[in-house]
Amino acid sequence: MGNKRKKISVIGSGFTGTTTALMLAQKELGDIVLVDIPNMENPTKGKALDMLEASPVQGFDANIIGTSNYEDTRDSDLVIITAGIARKPGMSRDDLVNTNAKIMKSVTQEIVKYSKDTIIIVLTNPVDAMTYTVFNESGFPKERVIGQSGVLDTARFRTFVAKELNLSVKDITGFVLGGHGDDMVPLIRYSYAGGIPLEKLIPKDRLDEIVQRTRTGGGEIVNLLGNGSAYYAPAASLTVMAEAILKDQRRVLPSIAYLEGEYGYNDIYLGVPTILGGNGIEQIIELDLTEDEKAALDKSANSVKHVLEVLQ
Ligand SMILES: NC(=O)C1=CN([C@@H]2O[C@H](COP(=O)(O)OP(=O)(O)OC[C@H]3O[C@@H](n4cnc5c(N)ncnc54)[C@H](O)[C@@H]3O)[C@@H](O)[C@H]2O)C=CC1
Ligand SMILES: O=C([O-])CC(=O)C(=O)O
């Protein structure tokens, strides 16, 4: 019989949703169902058709449809949630919480109606809290509700380090723990260029500047765009997580995961190193942290808790 094509639903046909849909299709990870609200149905159909018409040129086989009807998402292997509002200059991600929590609840109810066994990746901000909301609303086991932040934050860090050292991005690895906010915790101790610790290659003051630029990397793009937030690197990040899951690759990637005692936290979604595979989060990897690292992570976890309290 061979392998059946996978079905991936992307909720939200805005900047991140459409860019993700195209990247997933270009990598032939499955057929794509792009979903938005009824008011956006025609533009969503139009974007899907436009992408489909790129497929003969680029030579990828993937069906792509646009819809506002969740029946079309039935039996999805993976659902990616990008629905909701994005921030504008002067706003923090947390300012989006009330509007986007309502959207997460309604969207999750619809997803679960048609795909009880699916895996959900959440992008919508404030993403740690929104992943928690989707987890609660879905009733899914924790390993099947995952948030995206660390792949993107690490990608930004790797970009800045590669530029600093004038080296290939391929040889740079990074490591970011914590919530997807300005107090995220990039761990230099676990970051390398071709296996060489970065601390041996870049002076401390420059490394500190790179860490700070990584922390505010989302805001840097928001300020440049003026009317929305990043979408190319976020879409690439979602695509690598989707690939790890759909191909059961068991990749070591950072994810926003539900913690039950790991790193000393309970009943919270937070960015940690994980193994991503066919079952979603197959494992959370726990590492010993120095006192300073733990204090920084506590600060980041507290920010996420404050946002969650707003939602109680
Ligand atoms: N976690 C992360 O690393 C990142 C998170 N984000 C977040 O992703 C979200 C989306 O960003 P963009 O795509 O740039 O925004 P966008 O405004 O371009 O697109 C959002 C889309 O969601 C749709 N939508 C709203 N309510 C909906 C509902 N109930 N059902 C279905 N669709 C609905 C809108 O009609 C719109 O088409 C934002 O919250 C943003 O902050 C963006 C980049 C990175
Ligand atoms: O900054 C934002 O609002 C969007 C986002 O999460 C990012 O690009 O990291």
mmCIF file of C-alpha atoms and ligand atoms in Angstrom:
data_model
loop_
_atom_site.group_PDB
_atom_site.id
_atom_site.type_symbol
_atom_site.label_atom_id
_atom_site.label_comp_id
_atom_site.label_asym_id
_atom_site.label_seq_id
_atom_site.Cartn_x
_atom_site.Cartn_y
_atom_site.Cartn_z
ATOM 1 C CA MET A 1 0.000 0.000 0.000
ATOM 2 C CA GLY A 2 2.879 2.403 0.677
ATOM 3 C CA ASN A 3 2.683 5.477 2.829
ATOM 4 C CA LYS A 4 -0.551 7.448 2.765
ATOM 5 C CA ARG A 5 -0.080 11.188 2.290
ATOM 6 C CA LYS A 6 -0.250 13.125 5.540
ATOM 7 C CA LYS A 7 -2.880 15.790 6.123
ATOM 8 C CA ILE A 8 -1.840 19.046 7.775
ATOM 9 C CA SER A 9 -4.328 21.739 8.761
ATOM 10 C CA VAL A 10 -3.055 25.266 9.257
ATOM 11 C CA ILE A 11 -5.478 27.476 11.178
ATOM 12 C CA GLY A 12 -5.146 31.166 10.304
ATOM 13 C CA SER A 13 -4.373 32.239 6.748
ATOM 14 C CA GLY A 14 -2.449 35.379 7.666
ATOM 15 C CA PHE A 15 1.262 35.993 7.260
ATOM 16 C CA THR A 16 2.538 33.076 9.357
ATOM 17 C CA GLY A 17 -0.173 30.613 8.307
ATOM 18 C CA THR A 18 0.249 31.094 4.560
ATOM 19 C CA THR A 19 4.042 31.129 4.699
ATOM 20 C CA THR A 20 3.983 27.922 6.741
ATOM 21 C CA ALA A 21 1.520 26.274 4.355
ATOM 22 C CA LEU A 22 3.800 27.029 1.408
ATOM 23 C CA MET A 23 6.929 25.757 3.159
ATOM 24 C CA LEU A 24 5.171 22.539 4.242
ATOM 25 C CA ALA A 25 3.958 21.960 0.695
ATOM 26 C CA GLN A 26 7.348 22.742 -0.851
ATOM 27 C CA LYS A 27 8.855 20.070 1.377
ATOM 28 C CA GLU A 28 6.041 17.659 0.383
ATOM 29 C CA LEU A 29 5.221 16.981 4.027
ATOM 30 C CA GLY A 30 1.547 16.442 3.227
ATOM 31 C CA ASP A 31 -1.649 17.915 1.816
ATOM 32 C CA ILE A 32 -2.559 21.270 3.322
ATOM 33 C CA VAL A 33 -5.906 22.591 4.563
ATOM 34 C CA LEU A 34 -5.723 26.321 5.238
ATOM 35 C CA VAL A 35 -8.528 27.530 7.522
ATOM 36 C CA ASP A 36 -9.693 31.021 8.446
ATOM 37 C CA ILE A 37 -12.928 32.725 9.560
ATOM 38 C CA PRO A 38 -15.935 32.841 7.175
ATOM 39 C CA ASN A 39 -15.265 36.522 6.337
ATOM 40 C CA MET A 40 -11.849 35.492 5.056
ATOM 41 C CA GLU A 41 -13.004 32.449 3.123
ATOM 42 C CA ASN A 42 -12.459 33.810 -0.392
ATOM 43 C CA PRO A 43 -9.019 35.295 0.281
ATOM 44 C CA THR A 44 -8.068 32.013 1.976
ATOM 45 C CA LYS A 45 -9.229 30.022 -1.055
ATOM 46 C CA GLY A 46 -7.361 32.452 -3.287
ATOM 47 C CA LYS A 47 -4.093 32.110 -1.363
ATOM 48 C CA ALA A 48 -4.387 28.308 -1.375
ATOM 49 C CA LEU A 49 -5.056 28.204 -5.119
ATOM 50 C CA ASP A 50 -2.186 30.591 -5.807
ATOM 51 C CA MET A 51 0.194 28.324 -3.848
ATOM 52 C CA LEU A 52 -1.134 25.242 -5.615
ATOM 53 C CA GLU A 53 -0.395 26.909 -8.939
ATOM 54 C CA ALA A 54 3.244 27.272 -7.842
ATOM 55 C CA SER A 55 3.490 23.488 -7.483
ATOM 56 C CA PRO A 56 4.079 22.582 -11.152
ATOM 57 C CA VAL A 57 6.748 25.272 -11.427
ATOM 58 C CA GLN A 58 8.596 24.152 -8.338
ATOM 59 C CA GLY A 59 7.737 20.495 -8.822
ATOM 60 C CA PHE A 60 6.108 19.656 -5.503
ATOM 61 C CA ASP A 61 3.177 17.313 -5.055
ATOM 62 C CA ALA A 62 0.822 18.574 -2.388
ATOM 63 C CA ASN A 63 -2.828 19.486 -2.524
ATOM 64 C CA ILE A 64 -3.613 22.843 -0.897
ATOM 65 C CA ILE A 65 -7.134 24.046 -0.175
ATOM 66 C CA GLY A 66 -8.566 27.099 1.581
ATOM 67 C CA THR A 67 -11.728 26.903 3.662
ATOM 68 C CA SER A 68 -13.667 28.209 6.654
ATOM 69 C CA ASN A 69 -15.338 24.845 7.222
ATOM 70 C CA TYR A 70 -13.661 22.670 9.860
ATOM 71 C CA GLU A 71 -15.164 19.529 8.328
ATOM 72 C CA ASP A 72 -12.390 19.900 5.776
ATOM 73 C CA THR A 73 -9.840 19.359 8.566
ATOM 74 C CA ARG A 74 -11.254 15.906 9.413
ATOM 75 C CA ASP A 75 -8.593 13.326 10.350
ATOM 76 C CA SER A 76 -5.657 15.719 10.223
ATOM 77 C CA ASP A 77 -2.322 14.181 11.199
ATOM 78 C CA LEU A 78 -1.113 17.559 12.404
ATOM 79 C CA VAL A 79 -2.800 20.891 13.117
ATOM 80 C CA ILE A 80 -0.855 24.132 13.353
ATOM 81 C CA ILE A 81 -2.586 27.083 15.021
ATOM 82 C CA THR A 82 -1.547 30.542 13.816
ATOM 83 C CA ALA A 83 -4.975 32.194 14.202
ATOM 84 C CA GLY A 84 -5.279 35.415 16.135
ATOM 85 C CA ILE A 85 -3.963 38.937 16.306
ATOM 86 C CA ALA A 86 -0.305 39.941 16.092
ATOM 87 C CA ARG A 87 1.349 42.792 17.969
ATOM 88 C CA LYS A 88 2.263 46.198 16.604
ATOM 89 C CA PRO A 89 5.147 48.480 17.660
ATOM 90 C CA GLY A 90 4.837 49.487 21.313
ATOM 91 C CA MET A 91 2.941 46.320 22.310
ATOM 92 C CA SER A 92 4.226 43.267 24.148
ATOM 93 C CA ARG A 93 3.182 39.759 23.196
ATOM 94 C CA ASP A 94 1.271 39.576 26.481
ATOM 95 C CA ASP A 95 -1.038 42.408 25.342
ATOM 96 C CA LEU A 96 -2.616 39.916 22.941
ATOM 97 C CA VAL A 97 -3.673 37.488 25.652
ATOM 98 C CA ASN A 98 -7.401 38.093 26.071
ATOM 99 C CA THR A 99 -8.303 38.317 22.391
ATOM 100 C CA ASN A 100 -6.197 35.345 21.414
ATOM 101 C CA ALA A 101 -7.306 33.134 24.329
ATOM 102 C CA LYS A 102 -10.908 33.409 23.083
ATOM 103 C CA ILE A 103 -9.770 32.522 19.570
ATOM 104 C CA MET A 104 -7.744 29.543 20.895
ATOM 105 C CA LYS A 105 -10.779 28.154 22.692
ATOM 106 C CA SER A 106 -13.129 28.314 19.727
ATOM 107 C CA VAL A 107 -10.546 27.052 17.260
ATOM 108 C CA THR A 108 -9.553 24.150 19.524
ATOM 109 C CA GLN A 109 -13.162 23.026 19.957
ATOM 110 C CA GLU A 110 -13.524 22.814 16.185
ATOM 111 C CA ILE A 111 -10.204 21.013 15.675
ATOM 112 C CA VAL A 112 -10.983 18.387 18.315
ATOM 113 C CA LYS A 113 -14.441 17.718 16.854
ATOM 114 C CA TYR A 114 -12.896 16.411 13.641
ATOM 115 C CA SER A 115 -9.415 15.159 14.614
ATOM 116 C CA LYS A 116 -9.394 13.450 18.005
ATOM 117 C CA ASP A 117 -6.002 11.813 17.530
ATOM 118 C CA THR A 118 -4.126 14.693 15.994
ATOM 119 C CA ILE A 119 -1.075 16.561 17.270
ATOM 120 C CA ILE A 120 -1.369 20.338 17.679
ATOM 121 C CA ILE A 121 1.435 22.886 17.387
ATOM 122 C CA VAL A 122 0.570 26.389 18.608
ATOM 123 C CA LEU A 123 2.244 29.552 17.295
ATOM 124 C CA THR A 124 -0.238 32.217 18.421
ATOM 125 C CA ASN A 125 1.069 34.661 21.073
ATOM 126 C CA PRO A 126 1.583 34.919 23.937
ATOM 127 C CA VAL A 127 2.543 31.419 22.906
ATOM 128 C CA ASP A 128 3.381 29.782 26.241
ATOM 129 C CA ALA A 129 -0.012 30.751 27.659
ATOM 130 C CA MET A 130 -1.867 30.033 24.397
ATOM 131 C CA THR A 131 -0.382 26.538 24.276
ATOM 132 C CA TYR A 132 -1.656 26.001 27.823
ATOM 133 C CA THR A 133 -5.108 27.235 26.760
ATOM 134 C CA VAL A 134 -5.211 24.836 23.815
ATOM 135 C CA PHE A 135 -4.052 21.980 26.068
ATOM 136 C CA ASN A 136 -6.857 22.681 28.578
ATOM 137 C CA GLU A 137 -9.516 23.112 25.949
ATOM 138 C CA SER A 138 -8.527 20.064 23.901
ATOM 139 C CA GLY A 139 -8.343 17.523 26.693
ATOM 140 C CA PHE A 140 -5.454 15.998 24.727
ATOM 141 C CA PRO A 141 -2.518 14.314 26.451
ATOM 142 C CA LYS A 142 0.348 16.750 27.042
ATOM 143 C CA GLU A 143 2.653 15.196 24.449
ATOM 144 C CA ARG A 144 0.168 16.079 21.665
ATOM 145 C CA VAL A 145 -0.051 19.827 22.410
ATOM 146 C CA ILE A 146 3.191 21.653 21.679
ATOM 147 C CA GLY A 147 4.175 25.308 21.359
ATOM 148 C CA GLN A 148 6.724 26.886 19.040
ATOM 149 C CA SER A 149 9.285 29.334 20.369
ATOM 150 C CA GLY A 150 12.723 27.806 20.874
ATOM 151 C CA VAL A 151 13.430 26.827 17.284
ATOM 152 C CA LEU A 152 12.816 30.450 16.273
ATOM 153 C CA ASP A 153 14.687 32.007 19.183
ATOM 154 C CA THR A 154 17.618 29.671 18.574
ATOM 155 C CA ALA A 155 17.538 30.472 14.858
ATOM 156 C CA ARG A 156 17.860 34.166 15.636
ATOM 157 C CA PHE A 157 20.760 33.494 17.980
ATOM 158 C CA ARG A 158 22.471 31.284 15.366
ATOM 159 C CA THR A 159 22.003 33.965 12.710
ATOM 160 C CA PHE A 160 23.649 36.651 14.847
ATOM 161 C CA VAL A 161 26.533 34.366 15.886
ATOM 162 C CA ALA A 162 27.189 33.262 12.290
ATOM 163 C CA LYS A 163 27.369 36.913 11.230
ATOM 164 C CA GLU A 164 29.656 37.780 14.128
ATOM 165 C CA LEU A 165 32.113 34.994 13.282
ATOM 166 C CA ASN A 166 31.614 35.083 9.506
ATOM 167 C CA LEU A 167 30.876 31.335 9.553
ATOM 168 C CA SER A 168 28.209 29.136 8.019
ATOM 169 C CA VAL A 169 24.950 29.145 9.976
ATOM 170 C CA LYS A 170 25.023 25.365 9.538
ATOM 171 C CA ASP A 171 27.893 25.038 12.013
ATOM 172 C CA ILE A 172 26.352 27.172 14.750
ATOM 173 C CA THR A 173 24.160 25.625 17.418
ATOM 174 C CA GLY A 174 22.277 27.517 20.087
ATOM 175 C CA PHE A 175 20.188 26.725 23.085
ATOM 176 C CA VAL A 176 17.308 28.765 24.492
ATOM 177 C CA LEU A 177 15.215 27.904 27.536
ATOM 178 C CA GLY A 178 12.136 29.541 29.027
ATOM 179 C CA GLY A 179 9.160 31.562 27.871
ATOM 180 C CA HIS A 180 8.928 33.317 24.500
ATOM 181 C CA GLY A 181 9.381 36.782 25.981
ATOM 182 C CA ASP A 182 12.157 39.285 26.466
ATOM 183 C CA ASP A 183 13.395 37.345 29.500
ATOM 184 C CA MET A 184 13.936 34.064 27.625
ATOM 185 C CA VAL A 185 17.187 32.330 28.627
ATOM 186 C CA PRO A 186 19.764 31.728 25.861
ATOM 187 C CA LEU A 187 22.351 29.323 27.328
ATOM 188 C CA ILE A 188 25.812 30.157 26.040
ATOM 189 C CA ARG A 189 27.270 27.197 27.894
ATOM 190 C CA TYR A 190 25.469 24.860 25.481
ATOM 191 C CA SER A 191 26.125 26.834 22.261
ATOM 192 C CA TYR A 192 28.827 25.907 19.764
ATOM 193 C CA ALA A 193 30.453 26.686 16.415
ATOM 194 C CA GLY A 194 31.492 23.389 14.841
ATOM 195 C CA GLY A 195 31.741 21.805 18.279
ATOM 196 C CA ILE A 196 33.838 24.656 19.738
ATOM 197 C CA PRO A 197 32.194 26.418 22.712
ATOM 198 C CA LEU A 198 31.205 29.971 21.697
ATOM 199 C CA GLU A 199 32.803 31.311 24.859
ATOM 200 C CA LYS A 200 36.173 30.422 23.309
ATOM 201 C CA LEU A 201 35.451 32.344 20.097
ATOM 202 C CA ILE A 202 33.533 35.493 21.049
ATOM 203 C CA PRO A 203 34.406 37.948 23.855
ATOM 204 C CA LYS A 204 31.921 38.009 26.721
ATOM 205 C CA ASP A 205 30.674 41.553 26.100
ATOM 206 C CA ARG A 206 29.852 40.740 22.463
ATOM 207 C CA LEU A 207 28.153 37.503 23.501
ATOM 208 C CA ASP A 208 26.056 39.458 25.993
ATOM 209 C CA GLU A 209 24.974 41.801 23.200
ATOM 210 C CA ILE A 210 24.034 38.859 20.985
ATOM 211 C CA VAL A 211 22.007 37.321 23.818
ATOM 212 C CA GLN A 212 20.182 40.613 24.320
ATOM 213 C CA ARG A 213 19.470 40.977 20.595
ATOM 214 C CA THR A 214 18.097 37.416 20.579
ATOM 215 C CA ARG A 215 15.780 38.189 23.504
ATOM 216 C CA THR A 216 14.304 41.183 21.718
ATOM 217 C CA GLY A 217 14.533 39.632 18.245
ATOM 218 C CA GLY A 218 10.749 39.497 17.756
ATOM 219 C CA GLY A 219 10.416 43.162 18.706
ATOM 220 C CA GLU A 220 13.226 44.141 16.326
ATOM 221 C CA ILE A 221 11.186 42.773 13.422
ATOM 222 C CA VAL A 222 7.916 44.251 14.743
ATOM 223 C CA ASN A 223 9.524 47.701 14.817
ATOM 224 C CA LEU A 224 10.866 47.322 11.281
ATOM 225 C CA LEU A 225 7.618 45.977 9.799
ATOM 226 C CA GLY A 226 5.450 48.590 11.486
ATOM 227 C CA ASN A 227 2.201 46.681 11.102
ATOM 228 C CA GLY A 228 2.664 43.067 12.167
ATOM 229 C CA SER A 229 5.295 40.581 13.236
ATOM 230 C CA ALA A 230 7.794 38.133 11.784
ATOM 231 C CA TYR A 231 6.652 35.313 9.542
ATOM 232 C CA TYR A 232 9.445 33.807 7.425
ATOM 233 C CA ALA A 233 11.587 32.490 10.286
ATOM 234 C CA PRO A 234 8.517 31.534 12.369
ATOM 235 C CA ALA A 235 7.154 29.535 9.411
ATOM 236 C CA ALA A 236 10.519 27.832 8.885
ATOM 237 C CA SER A 237 10.552 26.927 12.583
ATOM 238 C CA LEU A 238 7.058 25.420 12.447
ATOM 239 C CA THR A 239 8.055 23.473 9.344
ATOM 240 C CA VAL A 240 11.056 21.816 10.993
ATOM 241 C CA MET A 241 8.918 20.814 13.996
ATOM 242 C CA ALA A 242 6.211 19.477 11.669
ATOM 243 C CA GLU A 243 8.779 17.462 9.734
ATOM 244 C CA ALA A 244 10.212 15.944 12.924
ATOM 245 C CA ILE A 245 6.733 14.806 13.948
ATOM 246 C CA LEU A 246 5.365 13.688 10.588
ATOM 247 C CA LYS A 247 8.525 11.730 9.720
ATOM 248 C CA ASP A 248 9.022 10.458 13.285
ATOM 249 C CA GLN A 249 12.568 11.802 13.220
ATOM 250 C CA ARG A 250 13.125 11.992 16.998
ATOM 251 C CA ARG A 251 14.957 15.297 16.636
ATOM 252 C CA VAL A 252 16.319 17.188 19.612
ATOM 253 C CA LEU A 253 14.500 20.503 19.286
ATOM 254 C CA PRO A 254 13.309 23.027 21.822
ATOM 255 C CA SER A 255 9.528 23.045 22.312
ATOM 256 C CA ILE A 256 7.036 24.625 24.649
ATOM 257 C CA ALA A 257 6.071 21.617 26.736
ATOM 258 C CA TYR A 258 3.798 20.931 29.701
ATOM 259 C CA LEU A 259 5.961 20.549 32.787
ATOM 260 C CA GLU A 260 5.144 18.287 35.708
ATOM 261 C CA GLY A 261 8.164 18.716 37.948
ATOM 262 C CA GLU A 262 10.793 19.091 35.219
ATOM 263 C CA TYR A 263 13.172 21.965 35.956
ATOM 264 C CA GLY A 264 11.268 22.385 39.254
ATOM 265 C CA TYR A 265 8.025 23.693 37.675
ATOM 266 C CA ASN A 266 4.514 22.312 37.712
ATOM 267 C CA ASP A 267 1.371 22.897 35.679
ATOM 268 C CA ILE A 268 2.957 25.310 33.243
ATOM 269 C CA TYR A 269 3.892 25.316 29.539
ATOM 270 C CA LEU A 270 7.469 26.527 29.039
ATOM 271 C CA GLY A 271 10.267 26.242 26.469
ATOM 272 C CA VAL A 272 12.584 23.293 27.168
ATOM 273 C CA PRO A 273 14.733 20.908 25.119
ATOM 274 C CA THR A 274 12.622 18.011 23.860
ATOM 275 C CA ILE A 275 12.715 15.044 21.542
ATOM 276 C CA LEU A 276 10.117 15.513 18.787
ATOM 277 C CA GLY A 277 8.866 12.446 16.957
ATOM 278 C CA GLY A 278 5.778 10.626 15.772
ATOM 279 C CA ASN A 279 4.044 10.871 19.150
ATOM 280 C CA GLY A 280 4.714 14.593 19.482
ATOM 281 C CA ILE A 281 6.897 15.380 22.497
ATOM 282 C CA GLU A 282 8.543 12.027 23.091
ATOM 283 C CA GLN A 283 10.709 13.261 25.948
ATOM 284 C CA ILE A 284 11.674 16.384 27.854
ATOM 285 C CA ILE A 285 15.418 16.622 28.355
ATOM 286 C CA GLU A 286 16.423 17.882 31.787
ATOM 287 C CA LEU A 287 19.784 19.522 32.362
ATOM 288 C CA ASP A 288 21.556 20.754 35.452
ATOM 289 C CA LEU A 289 21.534 24.548 35.537
ATOM 290 C CA THR A 290 23.901 26.886 37.321
ATOM 291 C CA GLU A 291 22.414 29.142 39.999
ATOM 292 C CA ASP A 292 22.392 32.099 37.603
ATOM 293 C CA GLU A 293 20.740 30.097 34.835
ATOM 294 C CA LYS A 294 18.077 28.788 37.230
ATOM 295 C CA ALA A 295 17.408 32.313 38.519
ATOM 296 C CA ALA A 296 16.986 33.559 34.935
ATOM 297 C CA LEU A 297 14.668 30.658 34.146
ATOM 298 C CA ASP A 298 12.615 31.350 37.304
ATOM 299 C CA LYS A 299 12.147 34.947 36.147
ATOM 300 C CA SER A 300 10.989 33.794 32.726
ATOM 301 C CA ALA A 301 8.648 31.154 34.215
ATOM 302 C CA ASN A 302 7.166 33.789 36.528
ATOM 303 C CA SER A 303 6.355 36.017 33.551
ATOM 304 C CA VAL A 304 4.482 33.123 31.942
ATOM 305 C CA LYS A 305 2.645 32.430 35.233
ATOM 306 C CA HIS A 306 1.520 36.071 35.422
ATOM 307 C CA VAL A 307 -0.002 35.794 31.969
ATOM 308 C CA LEU A 308 -1.738 32.557 32.938
ATOM 309 C CA GLU A 309 -3.168 34.260 36.040
ATOM 310 C CA VAL A 310 -4.849 36.844 33.788
ATOM 311 C CA LEU A 311 -6.643 33.950 32.129
ATOM 312 C CA GLN A 312 -7.934 32.320 35.343
HETATM 313 N N1 LIG B 1 5.352 31.803 18.709
HETATM 314 C C1 LIG B 1 6.051 32.497 17.853
HETATM 315 O O1 LIG B 1 7.269 32.333 17.767
HETATM 316 C C2 LIG B 1 5.391 33.465 16.928
HETATM 317 C C3 LIG B 1 4.087 33.796 17.118
HETATM 318 N N2 LIG B 1 3.427 34.631 16.250
HETATM 319 C C4 LIG B 1 2.013 34.883 16.519
HETATM 320 O O2 LIG B 1 1.228 34.207 15.538
HETATM 321 C C5 LIG B 1 -0.037 34.846 15.405
HETATM 322 C C6 LIG B 1 -0.367 35.067 13.935
HETATM 323 O O3 LIG B 1 0.529 35.992 13.359
HETATM 324 P P1 LIG B 1 0.331 36.454 11.829
HETATM 325 O O4 LIG B 1 0.069 35.274 10.987
HETATM 326 O O5 LIG B 1 1.444 37.366 11.498
HETATM 327 O O6 LIG B 1 -1.015 37.318 11.962
HETATM 328 P P2 LIG B 1 -2.032 37.713 10.789
HETATM 329 O O7 LIG B 1 -2.868 38.829 11.315
HETATM 330 O O8 LIG B 1 -1.314 37.908 9.520
HETATM 331 O O9 LIG B 1 -2.934 36.403 10.617
HETATM 332 C C7 LIG B 1 -3.794 35.923 11.591
HETATM 333 C C8 LIG B 1 -4.968 35.269 10.904
HETATM 334 O O10 LIG B 1 -5.772 34.629 11.906
HETATM 335 C C9 LIG B 1 -7.095 34.729 11.440
HETATM 336 N N3 LIG B 1 -8.054 34.457 12.517
HETATM 337 C C10 LIG B 1 -8.468 35.286 13.489
HETATM 338 N N4 LIG B 1 -9.396 34.662 14.245
HETATM 339 C C11 LIG B 1 -9.547 33.423 13.731
HETATM 340 C C12 LIG B 1 -10.367 32.316 14.067
HETATM 341 N N5 LIG B 1 -11.198 32.347 15.098
HETATM 342 N N6 LIG B 1 -10.263 31.198 13.316
HETATM 343 C C13 LIG B 1 -9.405 31.141 12.274
HETATM 344 N N7 LIG B 1 -8.614 32.162 11.905
HETATM 345 C C14 LIG B 1 -8.690 33.280 12.632
HETATM 346 C C15 LIG B 1 -7.192 36.147 10.884
HETATM 347 O O11 LIG B 1 -8.335 36.303 10.047
HETATM 348 C C16 LIG B 1 -5.869 36.237 10.136
HETATM 349 O O12 LIG B 1 -6.003 35.821 8.787
HETATM 350 C C17 LIG B 1 0.076 36.142 16.244
HETATM 351 O O13 LIG B 1 -0.538 35.940 17.506
HETATM 352 C C18 LIG B 1 1.570 36.320 16.406
HETATM 353 O O14 LIG B 1 1.904 37.072 17.556
HETATM 354 C C19 LIG B 1 4.048 35.141 15.143
HETATM 355 C C20 LIG B 1 5.378 34.856 14.914
HETATM 356 C C21 LIG B 1 6.161 34.030 15.800
HETATM 357 O O1 LIG B 2 7.455 39.240 18.239
HETATM 358 C C1 LIG B 2 6.293 38.890 17.920
HETATM 359 O O2 LIG B 2 5.267 39.482 18.282
HETATM 360 C C2 LIG B 2 6.156 37.659 17.081
HETATM 361 C C3 LIG B 2 7.035 36.648 17.664
HETATM 362 O O3 LIG B 2 6.693 35.996 18.630
HETATM 363 C C4 LIG B 2 8.409 36.599 17.175
HETATM 364 O O4 LIG B 2 8.695 37.023 16.055
HETATM 365 O O5 LIG B 2 9.247 36.120 17.952
#
